[in-house]
Amino acid sequence: MRLAELSARSGVPTATIKFYLREGLLPPGERISATQAGYGEEHLHRLRLVRALIQVGRMPVATAREVLAAVDDPGLDQHSRLGIATWALPGPAPGPGPEEEDDAATRTARQEVGSLLEHLGWDQFGPGSPAYETLVRAVATLVRLGYPCEAGHLRRYAHIAAQVSEADLDLLESLPGEVEQVEASVALTVLFEPVLLSLRRLAQAEESARRFRG
Amino acid sequence: MRLAELSARSGVPTATIKFYLREGLLPPGERISATQAGYGEEHLHRLRLVRALIQVGRMPVATAREVLAAVDDPGLDQHSRLGIATWALPGPAPGPGPEEEDDAATRTARQEVGSLLEHLGWDQFGPGSPAYETLVRAVATLVRLGYPCEAGHLRRYAHIAAQVSEADLDLLESLPGEVEQVEASVALTVLFEPVLLSLRRLAQAEESARRFRG
DNA sequence: CATGGTTGGATAGTGCCACTATCCGGCGAG
DNA sequence: CTCGCCGGATAGTGGCACTATCCAACCATG
Protein backbone atom coordinates (compact mmCIF):
# COMPACT_ATOMS: atom_id res chain seq x y z
CA MET A 1 0.00 0.00 0.00
CA ARG A 2 1.29 3.45 -0.90
CA LEU A 3 0.85 6.62 1.09
CA ALA A 4 -2.01 7.72 -1.16
CA GLU A 5 -3.94 4.51 -0.56
CA LEU A 6 -3.27 4.66 3.18
CA SER A 7 -4.71 8.15 3.08
CA ALA A 8 -7.76 7.08 1.07
CA ARG A 9 -8.52 4.10 3.33
CA SER A 10 -8.09 6.05 6.56
CA GLY A 11 -9.57 9.34 5.48
CA VAL A 12 -6.48 11.16 6.77
CA PRO A 13 -4.85 13.65 4.34
CA THR A 14 -1.46 12.59 3.00
CA ALA A 15 0.15 15.73 4.39
CA THR A 16 -1.06 14.77 7.87
CA ILE A 17 0.24 11.21 7.50
CA LYS A 18 3.62 12.60 6.52
CA PHE A 19 3.46 14.77 9.61
CA TYR A 20 2.76 11.75 11.82
CA LEU A 21 5.62 9.85 10.20
CA ARG A 22 7.93 12.77 10.86
CA GLU A 23 6.78 12.97 14.48
CA GLY A 24 7.35 9.26 15.01
CA LEU A 25 3.70 8.45 15.69
CA LEU A 26 3.64 6.09 12.75
CA PRO A 27 6.52 3.71 11.97
CA PRO A 28 8.14 4.34 8.57
CA GLY A 29 6.93 2.22 5.69
CA GLU A 30 8.95 -0.56 4.15
CA ARG A 31 11.39 0.96 1.71
CA ILE A 32 10.69 -0.15 -1.84
CA SER A 33 13.22 2.10 -3.50
CA ALA A 34 15.15 5.25 -2.70
CA THR A 35 12.06 7.40 -2.87
CA GLN A 36 9.19 4.95 -2.46
CA ALA A 37 7.77 3.22 0.57
CA GLY A 38 5.03 0.67 1.17
CA TYR A 39 2.62 0.36 4.08
CA GLY A 40 0.65 -2.57 5.45
CA GLU A 41 -2.54 -3.19 7.37
CA GLU A 42 -0.71 -2.59 10.62
CA HIS A 43 0.08 0.93 9.49
CA LEU A 44 -3.58 1.51 8.78
CA HIS A 45 -4.52 0.24 12.21
CA ARG A 46 -1.90 2.32 13.94
CA LEU A 47 -2.95 5.38 12.01
CA ARG A 48 -6.54 4.92 13.15
CA LEU A 49 -5.32 4.55 16.72
CA VAL A 50 -3.26 7.73 16.44
CA ARG A 51 -6.24 9.64 15.08
CA ALA A 52 -8.42 8.29 17.87
CA LEU A 53 -5.97 9.29 20.59
CA ILE A 54 -5.42 12.76 19.16
CA GLN A 55 -8.89 13.69 17.96
CA VAL A 56 -11.24 11.79 20.24
CA GLY A 57 -8.93 11.55 23.22
CA ARG A 58 -7.60 15.10 22.74
CA MET A 59 -4.10 13.87 23.39
CA PRO A 60 -1.17 16.12 22.42
CA VAL A 61 1.01 14.72 19.66
CA ALA A 62 4.06 14.52 21.90
CA THR A 63 2.13 12.53 24.52
CA ALA A 64 0.74 10.18 21.91
CA ARG A 65 4.29 9.46 20.79
CA GLU A 66 5.34 8.54 24.33
CA VAL A 67 2.30 6.38 24.92
CA LEU A 68 2.75 4.52 21.65
CA ALA A 69 6.42 4.01 22.37
CA ALA A 70 5.43 2.38 25.65
CA VAL A 71 2.88 0.22 23.84
CA ASP A 72 5.52 -0.97 21.41
CA ASP A 73 8.07 -1.60 24.14
CA PRO A 74 8.58 -5.35 24.50
CA GLY A 75 9.56 -6.90 27.79
CA LEU A 76 6.92 -5.32 29.95
CA ASP A 77 4.31 -7.33 31.76
CA GLN A 78 0.62 -6.63 31.54
CA HIS A 79 0.41 -4.59 34.68
CA SER A 80 3.37 -2.30 33.99
CA ARG A 81 2.12 -1.69 30.50
CA LEU A 82 -1.28 -0.64 31.73
CA GLY A 83 0.51 1.39 34.33
CA ILE A 84 2.71 3.15 31.79
CA ALA A 85 -0.24 3.81 29.57
CA THR A 86 -2.28 5.19 32.44
CA TRP A 87 0.64 7.19 33.71
CA ALA A 88 1.46 8.81 30.41
CA LEU A 89 -2.13 9.63 29.57
CA PRO A 90 -2.69 13.30 30.16
CA GLY A 91 -6.10 13.36 31.76
CA PRO A 92 -8.58 16.14 31.34
CA ALA A 93 -6.63 19.06 32.81
CA PRO A 94 -2.93 19.00 32.06
CA GLY A 95 -2.52 22.50 33.40
CA PRO A 96 0.24 24.98 32.73
CA GLY A 97 2.92 22.70 34.04
CA PRO A 98 4.43 22.16 37.46
CA GLU A 99 3.54 25.51 38.87
CA GLU A 100 3.52 24.21 42.41
CA GLU A 101 0.38 25.93 43.58
CA ASP A 102 0.23 26.01 47.30
CA ASP A 103 -2.80 28.02 48.27
CA ALA A 104 -5.29 27.09 50.96
CA ALA A 105 -7.65 25.36 48.53
CA THR A 106 -4.89 23.16 47.14
CA ARG A 107 -3.77 22.17 50.61
CA THR A 108 -7.32 21.28 51.59
CA ALA A 109 -7.69 19.30 48.39
CA ARG A 110 -4.48 17.36 48.99
CA GLN A 111 -5.67 16.48 52.43
CA GLU A 112 -9.11 15.30 51.30
CA VAL A 113 -7.72 13.32 48.38
CA GLY A 114 -5.07 11.77 50.58
CA SER A 115 -7.56 10.69 53.19
CA LEU A 116 -9.93 9.35 50.53
CA LEU A 117 -7.29 7.19 48.89
CA GLU A 118 -5.98 6.03 52.24
CA HIS A 119 -9.46 5.01 53.31
CA LEU A 120 -9.94 3.10 50.08
CA GLY A 121 -6.49 1.58 50.24
CA TRP A 122 -5.66 2.79 46.76
CA ASP A 123 -1.94 3.07 46.91
CA GLN A 124 -0.80 2.04 43.44
CA PHE A 125 -0.34 5.63 42.38
CA GLY A 126 0.53 8.17 45.01
CA PRO A 127 1.14 11.90 44.89
CA GLY A 128 3.13 12.77 41.79
CA SER A 129 1.17 10.60 39.41
CA PRO A 130 -0.78 12.51 36.77
CA ALA A 131 -4.12 11.09 37.82
CA TYR A 132 -3.49 12.04 41.43
CA GLU A 133 -2.43 15.57 40.56
CA THR A 134 -5.36 16.03 38.22
CA LEU A 135 -7.68 14.92 40.98
CA VAL A 136 -6.11 17.37 43.42
CA ARG A 137 -6.41 20.23 40.96
CA ALA A 138 -10.07 19.48 40.27
CA VAL A 139 -10.92 19.15 43.96
CA ALA A 140 -9.03 22.35 44.73
CA THR A 141 -11.09 24.14 42.11
CA LEU A 142 -14.29 22.82 43.65
CA VAL A 143 -13.14 23.92 47.09
CA ARG A 144 -12.30 27.37 45.75
CA LEU A 145 -15.82 27.68 44.35
CA GLY A 146 -17.29 26.62 47.68
CA TYR A 147 -18.75 23.27 46.69
CA PRO A 148 -18.76 20.39 49.13
CA CYS A 149 -16.21 17.78 48.22
CA GLU A 150 -14.86 16.26 51.37
CA ALA A 151 -13.61 12.71 51.31
CA GLY A 152 -17.12 11.54 52.23
CA HIS A 153 -18.69 13.03 49.14
CA LEU A 154 -15.86 11.85 46.94
CA ARG A 155 -16.12 8.31 48.23
CA ARG A 156 -19.38 7.82 46.41
CA TYR A 157 -17.76 8.79 43.13
CA ALA A 158 -14.78 6.59 43.93
CA HIS A 159 -17.04 3.56 44.35
CA ILE A 160 -18.58 4.29 40.98
CA ALA A 161 -15.12 4.70 39.44
CA ALA A 162 -14.24 1.29 40.84
CA GLN A 163 -17.21 -0.20 39.00
CA VAL A 164 -16.05 1.45 35.80
CA SER A 165 -12.59 0.03 36.18
CA GLU A 166 -14.04 -3.43 36.73
CA ALA A 167 -15.97 -3.11 33.51
CA ASP A 168 -12.79 -1.85 31.82
CA LEU A 169 -10.68 -4.76 32.98
CA ASP A 170 -13.40 -7.29 32.12
CA LEU A 171 -13.51 -5.88 28.63
CA LEU A 172 -9.72 -5.90 28.41
CA GLU A 173 -9.45 -9.51 29.54
CA SER A 174 -12.08 -10.58 27.06
CA LEU A 175 -9.77 -9.62 24.22
CA PRO A 176 -7.45 -12.19 22.69
CA GLY A 177 -3.68 -11.88 22.49
CA GLU A 178 -1.32 -10.01 24.71
CA VAL A 179 -0.13 -7.37 22.28
CA GLU A 180 -3.74 -6.52 21.54
CA GLN A 181 -4.42 -6.12 25.24
CA VAL A 182 -1.61 -3.64 25.65
CA GLU A 183 -2.86 -1.50 22.83
CA ALA A 184 -6.40 -1.96 24.08
CA SER A 185 -5.52 -0.79 27.56
CA VAL A 186 -4.55 2.54 26.06
CA ALA A 187 -7.34 2.73 23.51
CA LEU A 188 -10.09 1.70 25.90
CA THR A 189 -8.92 3.95 28.70
CA VAL A 190 -8.95 6.94 26.39
CA LEU A 191 -11.91 6.16 24.16
CA PHE A 192 -14.31 5.17 26.89
CA GLU A 193 -13.86 8.56 28.51
CA PRO A 194 -16.11 10.35 26.03
CA VAL A 195 -18.48 7.38 26.15
CA LEU A 196 -18.73 7.61 29.90
CA LEU A 197 -19.06 11.38 29.99
CA SER A 198 -21.67 11.45 27.24
CA LEU A 199 -23.70 8.78 28.97
CA ARG A 200 -23.44 10.81 32.15
CA ARG A 201 -24.85 13.85 30.39
CA LEU A 202 -27.70 11.83 28.94
CA ALA A 203 -28.37 10.22 32.31
CA GLN A 204 -28.34 13.63 33.98
CA ALA A 205 -31.03 14.81 31.63
CA GLU A 206 -33.17 11.79 32.45
CA GLU A 207 -32.63 12.07 36.17
CA SER A 208 -33.31 15.79 36.09
CA ALA A 209 -36.54 15.24 34.20
CA ARG A 210 -37.58 12.58 36.70
CA ARG A 211 -36.92 14.79 39.70
CA PHE A 212 -38.01 18.21 38.53
CA ARG A 213 -40.95 17.29 36.32
CA GLY A 214 -42.90 14.09 36.57
CA MET B 1 -12.54 46.38 44.76
CA ARG B 2 -10.44 47.54 41.85
CA LEU B 3 -9.19 45.44 38.98
CA ALA B 4 -5.77 45.09 40.58
CA GLU B 5 -7.23 43.68 43.79
CA LEU B 6 -9.54 41.35 41.86
CA SER B 7 -6.44 40.11 40.10
CA ALA B 8 -4.49 39.68 43.33
CA ARG B 9 -7.32 37.81 45.09
CA SER B 10 -8.04 35.49 42.17
CA GLY B 11 -4.51 34.97 40.95
CA VAL B 12 -5.59 35.89 37.42
CA PRO B 13 -3.43 38.50 35.62
CA THR B 14 -5.11 41.85 35.06
CA ALA B 15 -4.60 41.57 31.32
CA THR B 16 -6.54 38.30 31.35
CA ILE B 17 -9.36 39.80 33.42
CA LYS B 18 -9.63 42.62 30.93
CA PHE B 19 -9.80 40.02 28.20
CA TYR B 20 -12.65 38.23 29.96
CA LEU B 21 -14.49 41.53 30.44
CA ARG B 22 -14.12 42.26 26.74
CA GLU B 23 -15.37 38.80 25.83
CA GLY B 24 -18.40 39.16 28.06
CA LEU B 25 -17.44 36.31 30.38
CA LEU B 26 -17.37 38.69 33.32
CA PRO B 27 -19.97 41.44 33.81
CA PRO B 28 -18.52 44.98 33.79
CA GLY B 29 -17.73 46.53 37.14
CA GLU B 30 -19.76 49.29 38.71
CA ARG B 31 -18.70 52.60 37.20
CA ILE B 32 -17.11 54.86 39.79
CA SER B 33 -16.02 57.58 37.41
CA ALA B 34 -15.36 57.96 33.72
CA THR B 35 -12.27 55.82 33.85
CA GLN B 36 -12.64 53.87 37.07
CA ALA B 37 -14.70 50.81 37.93
CA GLY B 38 -15.32 48.79 41.08
CA TYR B 39 -15.88 45.06 41.47
CA GLY B 40 -17.55 43.03 44.21
CA GLU B 41 -17.40 39.55 45.67
CA GLU B 42 -19.73 38.30 42.97
CA HIS B 43 -17.19 39.30 40.36
CA LEU B 44 -14.54 37.34 42.20
CA HIS B 45 -16.78 34.29 42.34
CA ARG B 46 -17.70 34.54 38.69
CA LEU B 47 -14.07 34.96 37.74
CA ARG B 48 -13.18 31.78 39.59
CA LEU B 49 -15.99 29.98 37.81
CA VAL B 50 -14.78 31.23 34.45
CA ARG B 51 -11.26 30.04 35.18
CA ALA B 52 -12.59 26.67 36.29
CA LEU B 53 -14.67 26.19 33.15
CA ILE B 54 -11.87 27.25 30.83
CA GLN B 55 -8.82 25.74 32.50
CA VAL B 56 -10.13 22.69 34.31
CA GLY B 57 -13.12 22.03 32.08
CA ARG B 58 -11.17 22.90 28.91
CA MET B 59 -14.12 24.87 27.66
CA PRO B 60 -13.59 27.29 24.75
CA VAL B 61 -14.10 30.94 25.67
CA ALA B 62 -17.03 31.31 23.27
CA THR B 63 -18.79 28.30 24.80
CA ALA B 64 -18.22 29.57 28.31
CA ARG B 65 -19.86 32.84 27.31
CA GLU B 66 -22.96 31.01 26.06
CA VAL B 67 -23.17 28.79 29.11
CA LEU B 68 -22.83 31.69 31.50
CA ALA B 69 -25.43 33.65 29.57
CA ALA B 70 -27.83 30.74 30.05
CA VAL B 71 -26.98 30.61 33.75
CA ASP B 72 -27.76 34.30 34.11
CA ASP B 73 -30.96 34.05 32.11
CA PRO B 74 -33.91 34.52 34.47
CA GLY B 75 -37.26 32.92 33.79
CA LEU B 76 -36.04 29.40 33.19
CA ASP B 77 -37.04 26.54 35.43
CA GLN B 78 -34.57 24.21 37.05
CA HIS B 79 -34.82 21.50 34.45
CA SER B 80 -34.45 23.71 31.39
CA ARG B 81 -31.49 25.45 32.94
CA LEU B 82 -29.74 22.18 33.60
CA GLY B 83 -30.74 21.17 30.10
CA ILE B 84 -29.31 24.33 28.56
CA ALA B 85 -26.14 23.98 30.54
CA THR B 86 -25.75 20.34 29.58
CA TRP B 87 -26.61 21.09 25.98
CA ALA B 88 -24.11 23.89 25.60
CA LEU B 89 -21.30 22.04 27.29
CA PRO B 90 -18.93 20.83 24.65
CA GLY B 91 -18.01 17.39 25.87
CA PRO B 92 -14.70 15.73 25.31
CA ALA B 93 -14.59 15.61 21.50
CA PRO B 94 -16.10 18.61 19.79
CA GLY B 95 -14.73 17.50 16.47
CA PRO B 96 -14.08 19.55 13.37
CA GLY B 97 -17.66 20.65 13.07
CA PRO B 98 -20.66 19.22 11.29
CA GLU B 99 -18.77 17.21 8.75
CA GLU B 100 -21.57 14.71 8.39
CA GLU B 101 -19.50 11.59 8.43
CA ASP B 102 -21.41 8.71 7.04
CA ASP B 103 -19.09 5.75 6.85
CA ALA B 104 -19.90 2.20 7.88
CA ALA B 105 -18.53 2.64 11.40
CA THR B 106 -20.62 5.74 12.03
CA ARG B 107 -23.76 4.03 10.81
CA THR B 108 -23.09 1.05 13.05
CA ALA B 109 -22.45 3.38 15.96
CA ARG B 110 -25.69 5.28 15.39
CA GLN B 111 -27.57 2.03 15.37
CA GLU B 112 -26.00 0.73 18.58
CA VAL B 113 -26.41 4.01 20.40
CA GLY B 114 -29.99 4.32 19.25
CA SER B 115 -30.87 0.84 20.39
CA LEU B 116 -29.10 1.40 23.72
CA LEU B 117 -30.98 4.59 24.50
CA GLU B 118 -34.25 3.12 23.33
CA HIS B 119 -33.75 0.13 25.59
CA LEU B 120 -33.01 2.40 28.52
CA GLY B 121 -35.84 4.74 27.67
CA TRP B 122 -33.53 7.74 27.66
CA ASP B 123 -35.30 10.08 25.34
CA GLN B 124 -34.63 13.51 26.82
CA PHE B 125 -31.89 14.21 24.34
CA GLY B 126 -32.11 12.55 20.96
CA PRO B 127 -29.88 12.66 17.91
CA GLY B 128 -28.62 16.17 17.35
CA SER B 129 -27.74 16.86 20.96
CA PRO B 130 -24.03 17.31 21.64
CA ALA B 131 -23.86 14.46 24.14
CA TYR B 132 -25.55 12.11 21.69
CA GLU B 133 -23.27 13.06 18.83
CA THR B 134 -20.18 12.81 21.01
CA LEU B 135 -21.27 9.34 22.03
CA VAL B 136 -21.79 8.32 18.42
CA ARG B 137 -18.37 9.63 17.42
CA ALA B 138 -16.66 7.79 20.25
CA VAL B 139 -18.47 4.53 19.55
CA ALA B 140 -17.74 4.87 15.83
CA THR B 141 -14.06 5.24 16.66
CA LEU B 142 -14.16 2.12 18.82
CA VAL B 143 -15.90 0.23 16.03
CA ARG B 144 -13.31 1.39 13.54
CA LEU B 145 -10.55 0.07 15.79
CA GLY B 146 -12.33 -3.25 16.10
CA TYR B 147 -13.28 -3.12 19.77
CA PRO B 148 -16.54 -4.64 20.97
CA CYS B 149 -19.06 -1.99 21.84
CA GLU B 150 -22.49 -3.27 21.02
CA ALA B 151 -25.45 -2.01 22.97
CA GLY B 152 -24.94 -4.87 25.40
CA HIS B 153 -21.44 -3.80 26.37
CA LEU B 154 -22.46 -0.17 26.52
CA ARG B 155 -25.39 -0.92 28.80
CA ARG B 156 -23.07 -1.69 31.67
CA TYR B 157 -21.44 1.70 31.32
CA ALA B 158 -24.84 3.34 30.98
CA HIS B 159 -25.93 1.86 34.31
CA ILE B 160 -22.82 3.25 35.92
CA ALA B 161 -23.46 6.64 34.30
CA ALA B 162 -26.95 6.56 35.79
CA GLN B 163 -25.41 6.12 39.24
CA VAL B 164 -23.14 9.08 38.62
CA SER B 165 -26.04 11.25 37.60
CA GLU B 166 -27.92 10.25 40.76
CA ALA B 167 -24.95 11.33 42.83
CA ASP B 168 -24.78 14.55 40.81
CA LEU B 169 -28.41 15.41 41.35
CA ASP B 170 -28.26 14.50 45.04
CA LEU B 171 -25.36 16.86 45.42
CA LEU B 172 -27.14 19.54 43.44
CA GLU B 173 -30.30 19.28 45.51
CA SER B 174 -28.33 19.47 48.73
CA LEU B 175 -27.28 23.01 47.84
CA PRO B 176 -29.31 25.96 49.07
CA GLY B 177 -30.89 28.59 46.84
CA GLU B 178 -32.07 28.30 43.29
CA VAL B 179 -29.59 30.61 41.61
CA GLU B 180 -26.79 28.68 43.27
CA GLN B 181 -28.22 25.44 41.92
CA VAL B 182 -28.24 26.73 38.38
CA GLU B 183 -24.62 27.75 38.56
CA ALA B 184 -23.83 24.53 40.36
CA SER B 185 -25.42 22.40 37.66
CA VAL B 186 -22.86 23.79 35.25
CA ALA B 187 -19.93 23.81 37.62
CA LEU B 188 -20.52 20.33 38.98
CA THR B 189 -21.17 18.79 35.58
CA VAL B 190 -17.90 20.16 34.29
CA LEU B 191 -15.69 19.92 37.35
CA PHE B 192 -16.64 16.41 38.34
CA GLU B 193 -15.52 15.16 34.97
CA PRO B 194 -11.82 15.30 35.85
CA VAL B 195 -12.66 13.96 39.30
CA LEU B 196 -14.46 10.98 37.82
CA LEU B 197 -11.83 10.29 35.19
CA SER B 198 -8.94 10.59 37.62
CA LEU B 199 -10.63 8.25 40.05
CA ARG B 200 -11.18 5.85 37.19
CA ARG B 201 -7.47 5.88 36.40
CA LEU B 202 -6.58 5.28 40.02
CA ALA B 203 -9.17 2.52 40.28
CA GLN B 204 -7.85 0.93 37.10
CA ALA B 205 -4.39 0.75 38.60
CA GLU B 206 -5.78 -0.93 41.72
CA GLU B 207 -7.92 -3.36 39.78
CA SER B 208 -5.07 -4.15 37.43
CA ALA B 209 -2.75 -4.86 40.36
CA ARG B 210 -5.38 -7.09 41.94
CA ARG B 211 -5.89 -9.11 38.77
CA PHE B 212 -2.42 -9.35 37.31
CA ARG B 213 -0.34 -9.54 40.49
CA GLY B 214 -1.90 -10.66 43.71
C1' DC C 1 13.60 6.23 -25.03
C1' DA C 2 10.94 10.26 -23.91
C1' DT C 3 7.62 12.08 -20.79
C1' DG C 4 4.23 13.32 -17.69
C1' DG C 5 1.93 12.41 -13.65
C1' DT C 6 2.89 10.55 -9.02
C1' DT C 7 5.63 9.59 -4.87
C1' DG C 8 8.15 10.56 -0.59
C1' DG C 9 10.93 13.85 1.86
C1' DA C 10 12.17 18.54 3.44
C1' DT C 11 10.93 23.25 4.67
C1' DA C 12 8.27 26.88 5.62
C1' DG C 13 3.70 28.70 6.29
C1' DT C 14 -1.35 28.82 8.07
C1' DG C 15 -5.16 29.17 11.23
C1' DC C 16 -6.91 28.99 15.54
C1' DC C 17 -7.08 30.40 20.16
C1' DA C 18 -6.08 31.95 24.70
C1' DC C 19 -3.97 35.17 26.28
C1' DT C 20 -0.48 39.37 26.78
C1' DA C 21 2.21 43.66 25.85
C1' DT C 22 1.85 48.38 24.71
C1' DC C 23 -0.05 52.74 24.47
C1' DC C 24 -3.12 56.44 25.84
C1' DG C 25 -5.59 59.87 28.45
C1' DG C 26 -8.09 60.46 32.86
C1' DC C 27 -7.75 60.19 38.12
C1' DG C 28 -6.28 60.70 42.68
C1' DA C 29 -2.95 60.54 46.63
C1' DG C 30 0.84 63.13 48.50
C1' DC D 1 1.19 70.16 40.86
C1' DT D 2 2.53 65.95 39.45
C1' DC D 3 3.51 61.43 39.03
C1' DG D 4 2.23 56.94 39.11
C1' DC D 5 -1.83 53.88 38.75
C1' DC D 6 -6.34 52.95 36.54
C1' DG D 7 -9.32 51.27 32.80
C1' DG D 8 -9.96 50.85 27.80
C1' DA D 9 -8.49 49.95 23.07
C1' DT D 10 -5.42 47.73 19.74
C1' DA D 11 -2.16 44.91 18.13
C1' DG D 12 1.08 41.17 19.04
C1' DT D 13 2.75 36.48 21.01
C1' DG D 14 3.25 31.58 21.56
C1' DG D 15 1.79 27.02 21.15
C1' DC D 16 0.11 23.54 18.40
C1' DA D 17 -1.87 20.69 14.85
C1' DC D 18 -1.66 20.55 10.73
C1' DT D 19 -0.94 22.07 5.51
C1' DA D 20 0.99 24.12 1.21
C1' DT D 21 4.95 24.21 -1.69
C1' DC D 22 8.96 22.58 -3.79
C1' DC D 23 12.09 19.10 -5.48
C1' DA D 24 14.08 15.10 -7.39
C1' DA D 25 13.34 10.19 -8.00
C1' DC D 26 10.27 6.95 -9.83
C1' DC D 27 7.15 4.24 -12.76
C1' DA D 28 3.68 3.55 -16.43
C1' DT D 29 2.66 4.67 -20.88
C1' DG D 30 3.22 5.83 -25.81
Short mmCIF file of C-alpha atoms in Angstrom, two decimals, chain A residues 11-149:
data_model
loop_
_atom_site.label_atom_id
_atom_site.label_comp_id
_atom_site.label_asym_id
_atom_site.label_seq_id
_atom_site.Cartn_x
_atom_site.Cartn_y
_atom_site.Cartn_z
CA GLY A 11 -9.57 9.34 5.48
CA VAL A 12 -6.48 11.16 6.77
CA PRO A 13 -4.85 13.65 4.34
CA THR A 14 -1.46 12.59 3.00
CA ALA A 15 0.15 15.73 4.39
CA THR A 16 -1.06 14.77 7.87
CA ILE A 17 0.24 11.21 7.50
CA LYS A 18 3.62 12.60 6.52
CA PHE A 19 3.46 14.77 9.61
CA TYR A 20 2.76 11.75 11.82
CA LEU A 21 5.62 9.85 10.20
CA ARG A 22 7.93 12.77 10.86
CA GLU A 23 6.78 12.97 14.48
CA GLY A 24 7.35 9.26 15.01
CA LEU A 25 3.70 8.45 15.69
CA LEU A 26 3.64 6.09 12.75
CA PRO A 27 6.52 3.71 11.97
CA PRO A 28 8.14 4.34 8.57
CA GLY A 29 6.93 2.22 5.69
CA GLU A 30 8.95 -0.56 4.15
CA ARG A 31 11.39 0.96 1.71
CA ILE A 32 10.69 -0.15 -1.84
CA SER A 33 13.22 2.10 -3.50
CA ALA A 34 15.15 5.25 -2.70
CA THR A 35 12.06 7.40 -2.87
CA GLN A 36 9.19 4.95 -2.46
CA ALA A 37 7.77 3.22 0.57
CA GLY A 38 5.03 0.67 1.17
CA TYR A 39 2.62 0.36 4.08
CA GLY A 40 0.65 -2.57 5.45
CA GLU A 41 -2.54 -3.19 7.37
CA GLU A 42 -0.71 -2.59 10.62
CA HIS A 43 0.08 0.93 9.49
CA LEU A 44 -3.58 1.51 8.78
CA HIS A 45 -4.52 0.24 12.21
CA ARG A 46 -1.90 2.32 13.94
CA LEU A 47 -2.95 5.38 12.01
CA ARG A 48 -6.54 4.92 13.15
CA LEU A 49 -5.32 4.55 16.72
CA VAL A 50 -3.26 7.73 16.44
CA ARG A 51 -6.24 9.64 15.08
CA ALA A 52 -8.42 8.29 17.87
CA LEU A 53 -5.97 9.29 20.59
CA ILE A 54 -5.42 12.76 19.16
CA GLN A 55 -8.89 13.69 17.96
CA VAL A 56 -11.24 11.79 20.24
CA GLY A 57 -8.93 11.55 23.22
CA ARG A 58 -7.60 15.10 22.74
CA MET A 59 -4.10 13.87 23.39
CA PRO A 60 -1.17 16.12 22.42
CA VAL A 61 1.01 14.72 19.66
CA ALA A 62 4.06 14.52 21.90
CA THR A 63 2.13 12.53 24.52
CA ALA A 64 0.74 10.18 21.91
CA ARG A 65 4.29 9.46 20.79
CA GLU A 66 5.34 8.54 24.33
CA VAL A 67 2.30 6.38 24.92
CA LEU A 68 2.75 4.52 21.65
CA ALA A 69 6.42 4.01 22.37
CA ALA A 70 5.43 2.38 25.65
CA VAL A 71 2.88 0.22 23.84
CA ASP A 72 5.52 -0.97 21.41
CA ASP A 73 8.07 -1.60 24.14
CA PRO A 74 8.58 -5.35 24.50
CA GLY A 75 9.56 -6.90 27.79
CA LEU A 76 6.92 -5.32 29.95
CA ASP A 77 4.31 -7.33 31.76
CA GLN A 78 0.62 -6.63 31.54
CA HIS A 79 0.41 -4.59 34.68
CA SER A 80 3.37 -2.30 33.99
CA ARG A 81 2.12 -1.69 30.50
CA LEU A 82 -1.28 -0.64 31.73
CA GLY A 83 0.51 1.39 34.33
CA ILE A 84 2.71 3.15 31.79
CA ALA A 85 -0.24 3.81 29.57
CA THR A 86 -2.28 5.19 32.44
CA TRP A 87 0.64 7.19 33.71
CA ALA A 88 1.46 8.81 30.41
CA LEU A 89 -2.13 9.63 29.57
CA PRO A 90 -2.69 13.30 30.16
CA GLY A 91 -6.10 13.36 31.76
CA PRO A 92 -8.58 16.14 31.34
CA ALA A 93 -6.63 19.06 32.81
CA PRO A 94 -2.93 19.00 32.06
CA GLY A 95 -2.52 22.50 33.40
CA PRO A 96 0.24 24.98 32.73
CA GLY A 97 2.92 22.70 34.04
CA PRO A 98 4.43 22.16 37.46
CA GLU A 99 3.54 25.51 38.87
CA GLU A 100 3.52 24.21 42.41
CA GLU A 101 0.38 25.93 43.58
CA ASP A 102 0.23 26.01 47.30
CA ASP A 103 -2.80 28.02 48.27
CA ALA A 104 -5.29 27.09 50.96
CA ALA A 105 -7.65 25.36 48.53
CA THR A 106 -4.89 23.16 47.14
CA ARG A 107 -3.77 22.17 50.61
CA THR A 108 -7.32 21.28 51.59
CA ALA A 109 -7.69 19.30 48.39
CA ARG A 110 -4.48 17.36 48.99
CA GLN A 111 -5.67 16.48 52.43
CA GLU A 112 -9.11 15.30 51.30
CA VAL A 113 -7.72 13.32 48.38
CA GLY A 114 -5.07 11.77 50.58
CA SER A 115 -7.56 10.69 53.19
CA LEU A 116 -9.93 9.35 50.53
CA LEU A 117 -7.29 7.19 48.89
CA GLU A 118 -5.98 6.03 52.24
CA HIS A 119 -9.46 5.01 53.31
CA LEU A 120 -9.94 3.10 50.08
CA GLY A 121 -6.49 1.58 50.24
CA TRP A 122 -5.66 2.79 46.76
CA ASP A 123 -1.94 3.07 46.91
CA GLN A 124 -0.80 2.04 43.44
CA PHE A 125 -0.34 5.63 42.38
CA GLY A 126 0.53 8.17 45.01
CA PRO A 127 1.14 11.90 44.89
CA GLY A 128 3.13 12.77 41.79
CA SER A 129 1.17 10.60 39.41
CA PRO A 130 -0.78 12.51 36.77
CA ALA A 131 -4.12 11.09 37.82
CA TYR A 132 -3.49 12.04 41.43
CA GLU A 133 -2.43 15.57 40.56
CA THR A 134 -5.36 16.03 38.22
CA LEU A 135 -7.68 14.92 40.98
CA VAL A 136 -6.11 17.37 43.42
CA ARG A 137 -6.41 20.23 40.96
CA ALA A 138 -10.07 19.48 40.27
CA VAL A 139 -10.92 19.15 43.96
CA ALA A 140 -9.03 22.35 44.73
CA THR A 141 -11.09 24.14 42.11
CA LEU A 142 -14.29 22.82 43.65
CA VAL A 143 -13.14 23.92 47.09
CA ARG A 144 -12.30 27.37 45.75
CA LEU A 145 -15.82 27.68 44.35
CA GLY A 146 -17.29 26.62 47.68
CA TYR A 147 -18.75 23.27 46.69
CA PRO A 148 -18.76 20.39 49.13
CA CYS A 149 -16.21 17.78 48.22
#
